[in-house]
């Protein structure tokens, strides 16, 4: 369980992948330059799970790995270290991606006309699909009528504005 006073690196790791990520992140904070075997030992997780988490966090630029030669075994191992300074950058990138996806959906909602039969269990369909089906619902065969999608447009617009406002406050 993550509390609100936990290190931001640990909180983000937990949000990304749950309990395994939480354990690995806490272990990385306790022991800088830890190997995957040391992390597995301290967390009680299997080595392949630890490696999966490490590679994912590395791919998101939240940790870095340094390749060094293990003096005892004679082969190369990675020593992993947090990049706590990248947490804010990671969060901002995620917000930008979400804002872009919401904007695309908002644009699609504005550019399209949707039709619906009135039955809650049936999906709404685009004009093209309604025309192809002779304006009959593909599920229940009732007549399709144009459906105003103001509610979803307003919801997308509001969420986009919230994210933009939040990103402006951060910078």
Short mmCIF file of C-alpha atoms in Angstrom, two decimals:
data_model
loop_
_atom_site.label_atom_id
_atom_site.label_comp_id
_atom_site.label_asym_id
_atom_site.label_seq_id
_atom_site.Cartn_x
_atom_site.Cartn_y
_atom_site.Cartn_z
CA UNK A 1 0.00 0.00 0.00
CA UNK A 2 1.32 3.41 -0.96
CA UNK A 3 0.67 6.42 1.25
CA UNK A 4 0.51 9.97 -0.03
CA UNK A 5 3.81 10.88 1.67
CA UNK A 6 5.76 8.16 -0.14
CA UNK A 7 8.55 9.20 -2.51
CA UNK A 8 7.12 10.27 -5.92
CA UNK A 9 9.30 7.67 -7.67
CA UNK A 10 7.71 4.90 -5.60
CA UNK A 11 4.19 6.25 -6.14
CA UNK A 12 4.65 6.43 -9.92
CA UNK A 13 6.18 2.94 -10.05
CA UNK A 14 3.21 1.61 -8.09
CA UNK A 15 0.75 3.30 -10.44
CA UNK A 16 2.52 1.83 -13.45
CA UNK A 17 2.58 -1.78 -12.31
CA UNK A 18 1.18 -2.42 -8.85
CA UNK A 19 2.74 -4.31 -5.96
CA UNK A 20 5.75 -5.77 -7.79
CA UNK A 21 6.76 -2.33 -9.06
CA UNK A 22 6.21 -0.89 -5.58
CA UNK A 23 8.56 -3.44 -4.00
CA UNK A 24 11.25 -2.97 -6.65
CA UNK A 25 11.05 0.84 -6.40
CA UNK A 26 11.36 0.78 -2.61
CA UNK A 27 14.31 -1.58 -2.89
CA UNK A 28 16.02 0.69 -5.43
CA UNK A 29 15.65 3.66 -3.10
CA UNK A 30 17.16 1.74 -0.20
CA UNK A 31 20.13 0.38 -2.14
CA UNK A 32 21.48 2.52 -4.98
CA UNK A 33 23.41 0.56 -7.60
CA UNK A 34 21.71 -2.73 -6.72
CA UNK A 35 21.82 -5.75 -9.03
CA UNK A 36 18.68 -7.58 -10.08
CA UNK A 37 19.68 -10.46 -7.78
CA UNK A 38 20.07 -8.13 -4.78
CA UNK A 39 16.67 -6.59 -5.53
CA UNK A 40 15.08 -10.03 -5.86
CA UNK A 41 16.60 -11.05 -2.54
CA UNK A 42 15.40 -7.93 -0.71
CA UNK A 43 11.88 -7.99 -2.19
CA UNK A 44 11.16 -11.71 -2.17
CA UNK A 45 10.17 -11.54 -5.85
CA UNK A 46 11.33 -14.02 -8.48
CA UNK A 47 14.32 -12.84 -10.51
CA UNK A 48 12.41 -12.86 -13.82
CA UNK A 49 9.69 -10.62 -12.31
CA UNK A 50 12.33 -8.22 -10.99
CA UNK A 51 13.98 -8.08 -14.42
CA UNK A 52 10.62 -7.44 -16.11
CA UNK A 53 9.95 -4.52 -13.76
CA UNK A 54 13.48 -3.14 -14.14
CA UNK A 55 13.34 -3.28 -17.96
CA UNK A 56 9.95 -1.56 -17.97
CA UNK A 57 11.11 1.22 -15.63
CA UNK A 58 14.30 1.53 -17.70
CA UNK A 59 12.22 1.84 -20.88
CA UNK A 60 10.27 4.67 -19.27
CA UNK A 61 13.58 6.40 -18.31
CA UNK A 62 12.77 6.21 -14.59
CA UNK A 63 15.89 4.18 -13.80
CA UNK A 64 19.29 3.70 -15.35
CA UNK A 65 21.49 0.64 -15.55
CA UNK A 66 25.26 0.53 -15.44
CA UNK A 67 27.00 -2.57 -16.80
CA UNK A 68 29.86 -3.74 -14.61
CA UNK A 69 31.90 -6.93 -14.37
CA UNK A 70 31.07 -9.09 -11.36
CA UNK A 71 34.44 -9.87 -9.75
CA UNK A 72 33.21 -13.10 -8.09
CA UNK A 73 31.45 -14.66 -11.08
CA UNK A 74 33.42 -13.08 -13.89
CA UNK A 75 30.44 -12.01 -16.00
CA UNK A 76 28.76 -8.69 -16.60
CA UNK A 77 25.82 -7.58 -14.46
CA UNK A 78 23.76 -4.42 -14.36
CA UNK A 79 23.64 -2.14 -11.36
CA UNK A 80 20.38 -0.24 -11.29
CA UNK A 81 19.83 3.29 -10.02
CA UNK A 82 16.75 5.49 -9.79
CA UNK A 83 16.39 8.64 -11.86
CA UNK A 84 14.13 10.46 -9.45
CA UNK A 85 14.69 13.73 -11.29
CA UNK A 86 12.85 12.23 -14.28
CA UNK A 87 9.58 11.57 -12.42
CA UNK A 88 8.12 15.02 -13.11
CA UNK A 89 9.12 14.79 -16.77
CA UNK A 90 7.49 11.36 -17.01
CA UNK A 91 4.25 12.70 -15.48
CA UNK A 92 4.18 15.65 -17.88
CA UNK A 93 4.71 13.35 -20.88
CA UNK A 94 1.84 11.15 -19.74
CA UNK A 95 -0.42 14.19 -19.38
CA UNK A 96 0.51 15.34 -22.89
CA UNK A 97 -0.30 11.91 -24.33
CA UNK A 98 -3.65 11.82 -22.55
CA UNK A 99 -4.48 15.35 -23.68
CA UNK A 100 -3.61 14.46 -27.30
CA UNK A 101 -5.81 11.32 -27.21
CA UNK A 102 -8.69 13.25 -25.68
CA UNK A 103 -8.30 15.98 -28.31
CA UNK A 104 -8.40 13.38 -31.09
CA UNK A 105 -11.55 11.86 -29.62
CA UNK A 106 -13.10 15.32 -29.18
CA UNK A 107 -12.35 16.15 -32.82
CA UNK A 108 -13.89 12.84 -33.92
CA UNK A 109 -17.02 13.53 -31.85
CA UNK A 110 -17.34 16.99 -33.42
CA UNK A 111 -16.77 15.80 -36.98
CA UNK A 112 -19.17 12.84 -36.83
CA UNK A 113 -22.91 12.40 -36.69
CA UNK A 114 -24.10 9.47 -34.63
CA UNK A 115 -27.33 7.52 -34.79
CA UNK A 116 -29.05 5.46 -32.11
CA UNK A 117 -32.24 3.46 -31.75
CA UNK A 118 -32.97 4.54 -28.17
CA UNK A 119 -32.23 1.13 -26.61
CA UNK A 120 -29.53 1.47 -23.93
CA UNK A 121 -28.05 -1.93 -24.76
CA UNK A 122 -27.41 -1.00 -28.39
CA UNK A 123 -24.35 0.91 -29.62
CA UNK A 124 -24.50 4.23 -31.39
CA UNK A 125 -23.38 4.12 -35.01
CA UNK A 126 -21.82 6.62 -37.40
CA UNK A 127 -23.72 8.05 -40.35
CA UNK A 128 -21.82 5.77 -42.73
CA UNK A 129 -22.75 2.65 -40.77
CA UNK A 130 -26.37 3.81 -40.39
CA UNK A 131 -26.62 4.41 -44.14
CA UNK A 132 -25.10 1.03 -44.90
CA UNK A 133 -27.67 -0.65 -42.62
CA UNK A 134 -30.58 1.32 -44.09
CA UNK A 135 -30.92 3.26 -40.78
CA UNK A 136 -31.83 0.13 -38.85
CA UNK A 137 -30.03 -0.74 -35.60
CA UNK A 138 -27.47 -3.53 -36.19
CA UNK A 139 -28.43 -5.11 -32.84
CA UNK A 140 -32.21 -4.84 -32.49
CA UNK A 141 -33.29 -3.72 -36.00
CA UNK A 142 -35.22 -0.67 -34.66
CA UNK A 143 -35.11 2.58 -36.61
CA UNK A 144 -32.04 4.75 -36.00
CA UNK A 145 -32.39 8.47 -35.23
CA UNK A 146 -29.71 11.11 -35.03
CA UNK A 147 -28.24 11.33 -31.54
CA UNK A 148 -26.92 14.57 -30.17
CA UNK A 149 -23.62 13.94 -28.46
CA UNK A 150 -23.35 17.23 -26.59
CA UNK A 151 -22.84 15.46 -23.27
CA UNK A 152 -19.74 13.61 -24.44
CA UNK A 153 -18.41 16.67 -26.29
CA UNK A 154 -18.70 18.76 -23.12
CA UNK A 155 -17.06 16.03 -21.04
CA UNK A 156 -14.10 15.75 -23.44
CA UNK A 157 -13.75 19.52 -23.64
CA UNK A 158 -13.83 19.88 -19.86
CA UNK A 159 -11.22 17.17 -19.33
CA UNK A 160 -8.92 18.65 -22.00
CA UNK A 161 -9.18 22.07 -20.35
CA UNK A 162 -8.40 20.58 -16.93
CA UNK A 163 -5.26 18.84 -18.20
CA UNK A 164 -4.07 21.93 -20.09
CA UNK A 165 -4.62 24.09 -17.01
CA UNK A 166 -2.77 21.57 -14.82
CA UNK A 167 0.16 21.45 -17.26
CA UNK A 168 0.39 25.26 -17.36
CA UNK A 169 0.54 25.41 -13.56
CA UNK A 170 3.38 22.90 -13.51
CA UNK A 171 5.62 24.94 -15.82
#
